Amino acid sequence: MTVELTEPRSAATRLDENQFREVLAYIASRAEYHDLTGEFPFDAFDALRRIGAQSLTVPAEFGGGGAGIAEAVEVIERVGAADPSVGLILQWNYTNHLTLQRPDNTWPDDLKAAVFRTAVTEGALINGLAVERELGSLSRGGVPATTATRLPDGSWRIDGEKAYGTGISGLHWFTVTATTADPEPRVATFLFDREATGWRVKQTWDHLGLRASDTQTVIFDNARIPHSRLVDLRDPNDGTAKVRSAGRQALPLLLAANYNGVSIATRDWLVRYLHTRVPTALGAPLATVPRFHDRVGDIEAQLQTSRALLRHAVAEVESGGALPGLAKHVATTTAIRITESALDLTGNPGLSRSNPLERHHRNAMVGRIHFPQSDFVVTNLGKAAIAAGAPVEEEQ
């Protein structure tokens, strides 16, 4: 990709701004095609690889961008505005990179290095396979039905089925969580790569939105993995498991950024539409009508509130607390409300597949399924508020 650079590398994203804008425009131009076909967006990731986006959150010592959560949020919000299917896959890549750098991460150093170096040299993507249809999310409790059996030669055999393997067709690396076949079972996590045998993809992703996220089912049938690829082994009742899971503070923040991107794309399309739509009876663009000023103002207020909360949550992320989950809840509900409002304003044109608004709305609706789900966030906020307001008993 050749462009004449007139702007420096962006401090907000650590990517060259001119090249990044060009890639975003390309991704946006392909979003409709990928929505219609449901194909993994290889072309988008080829373009992102050329500007170093896949390795943005890889430590500088491995040749990566050395970015943290703040820069990753800025990138994902803009990629999400271009195509949130691409944004979802990329944010999982960033989430895993950032998790690997945490002090409580248990991975062997050589495997961390392999993941980081291939992200730099090949644009290699990584994600984790943990969810099962019967189990749901591990964050809700329970242990996987997928089994890991230790073999006489010391290697492991993996059998089972994982649901919702986002980006599976384009992943170089993926982790698999399973229950060991021991008298006292433990939960084990292994690092697979595409060259491993005994696994296959079952095409089951046929959702309303994020259709190009390639969130398929993955089946393991006598899959073999060497013991050296075991990256975590723990008692399912061990309290530190939740600590390590909670170490993924990046996840709700990056999900929030992706859905803020959907809201931004909706706002931008709506404003352009109001400037170009000139009803015969009015004789002027809809953008001149005060009623639309009020409605667009309400959309803008919701969007800016969500974006401000996200950045506040990023600034406070190391202090813990509920802000990351709240930012995700607000971003996803805001995206749904904004797209619904835009559909209400535009009527038939908004629902036509010739315009992207109906796609933005479908993509926004998928935000409800990602952890932490809104019921989880709101319930915890409610419990905390009620506990804080409990009357203090006076000492006798």
Steps between C-alpha positions, in 0.01 A plus 500: 500500500660828394382836625675832543529566871404852602409425861711338774423170664192559716564519874147374559541176302876460436410433137583722205188715473490531121545128446249419771236723341560334163460153651184603686346630179582171328351293783183710494471456123503121546267482802182452299654217298617316811163551666325342202740206459599439863856434382795556730641844404847387393541810286440729799763324708749502215461877489524533878810278508682729256473791744587294808153499654501132604818551704398835650476355853810279473783618729765710328772249596343257252471765229138591570333833554521483878150648535276461801127500549458871430650483150322172426166661587565784255582252221204269564251786517605611152520148356157430651359800315636355175391139564428371852551139387863590434506696823374204702768266368774759546393588855525134603854500363583808707328360809713187486823694442430729795402208723828322423690801638331497839710400805246228591524333158614135526621435145854371433724776368579317176132476405437865577797587282372283214160672505657846513762439230257348249263794551786727391640291216177349361215701648400180684169527686409328827175428682374260764242219474328457835124529447282190456133503405385307806742670735479854368779730617751378758453833673152381604644195679529132420772296332547407132358180356799493264749251643879485515646151547868451583655233273784258586752704299420810707296677233129581528191395304224760470139401424194721497331794334547872544244758393554854378863482389519858370729544202591131487572493125766767537656405833859382517475423873209404722473380858270213597365452852412145609437288809765237574396136511638451853338358814505860625450699178677827440448769237780510244570748222712414196645709219418365154614620161349437159743215430359288783299192397168364618293817486258641246266793454125451480326789324230601748525880511182638340416792726314823446812716515881489504459244227862518385639437849526129408383393847473131421487173692828308535498123551789307657513128430811325628696822460859465623698773671845468663535562874718800420186675371325483839477864608278475808388227739288564806239372741157619377421611856823695537419863574800620300326382182259789530791736563669394180171527311446845644844589367340550159403859579563582136208289376198710608685820407582383150150363449368841604730663245376272222135582567576870538634458147157377388342809658751728328434341161126539555531865599723576201268330250190668645653848481602446137153370419331806655719731293426321172131413546288780353124421510302670224250648745777651710725625224799487732717232662362326808806635681325841509202372701517582876341169598797317354740728688345386827508132412856508368599698807361224719696241300816707534449539875464123545805429283725753671391377843591144409837603356583713803410221741718257305804727521438561870483122552830459310667760723375322813548141382781406739294604802249221434131556557195494277590762240621265220180294514290813526673649196418187300137502618456867412672466161291205386166637621589839351578345161161327499317818598685717248439264211133465598466879514663538159265238354204684649617826339566360154216250452515287186842622379650399834365147466616458142803278441620763256598704807725386786269606783314169527839324514617732779185416695548125455862530611400703806255232610779244533661706776257349748662156484856589603613466857448688721135499399285790614307296757827399666627860510175656617437238768846550647459878495166464675641271768787740564269801525260322737787378717650849515167647607430250775431664839784489748408332825588709799715339765319435827 
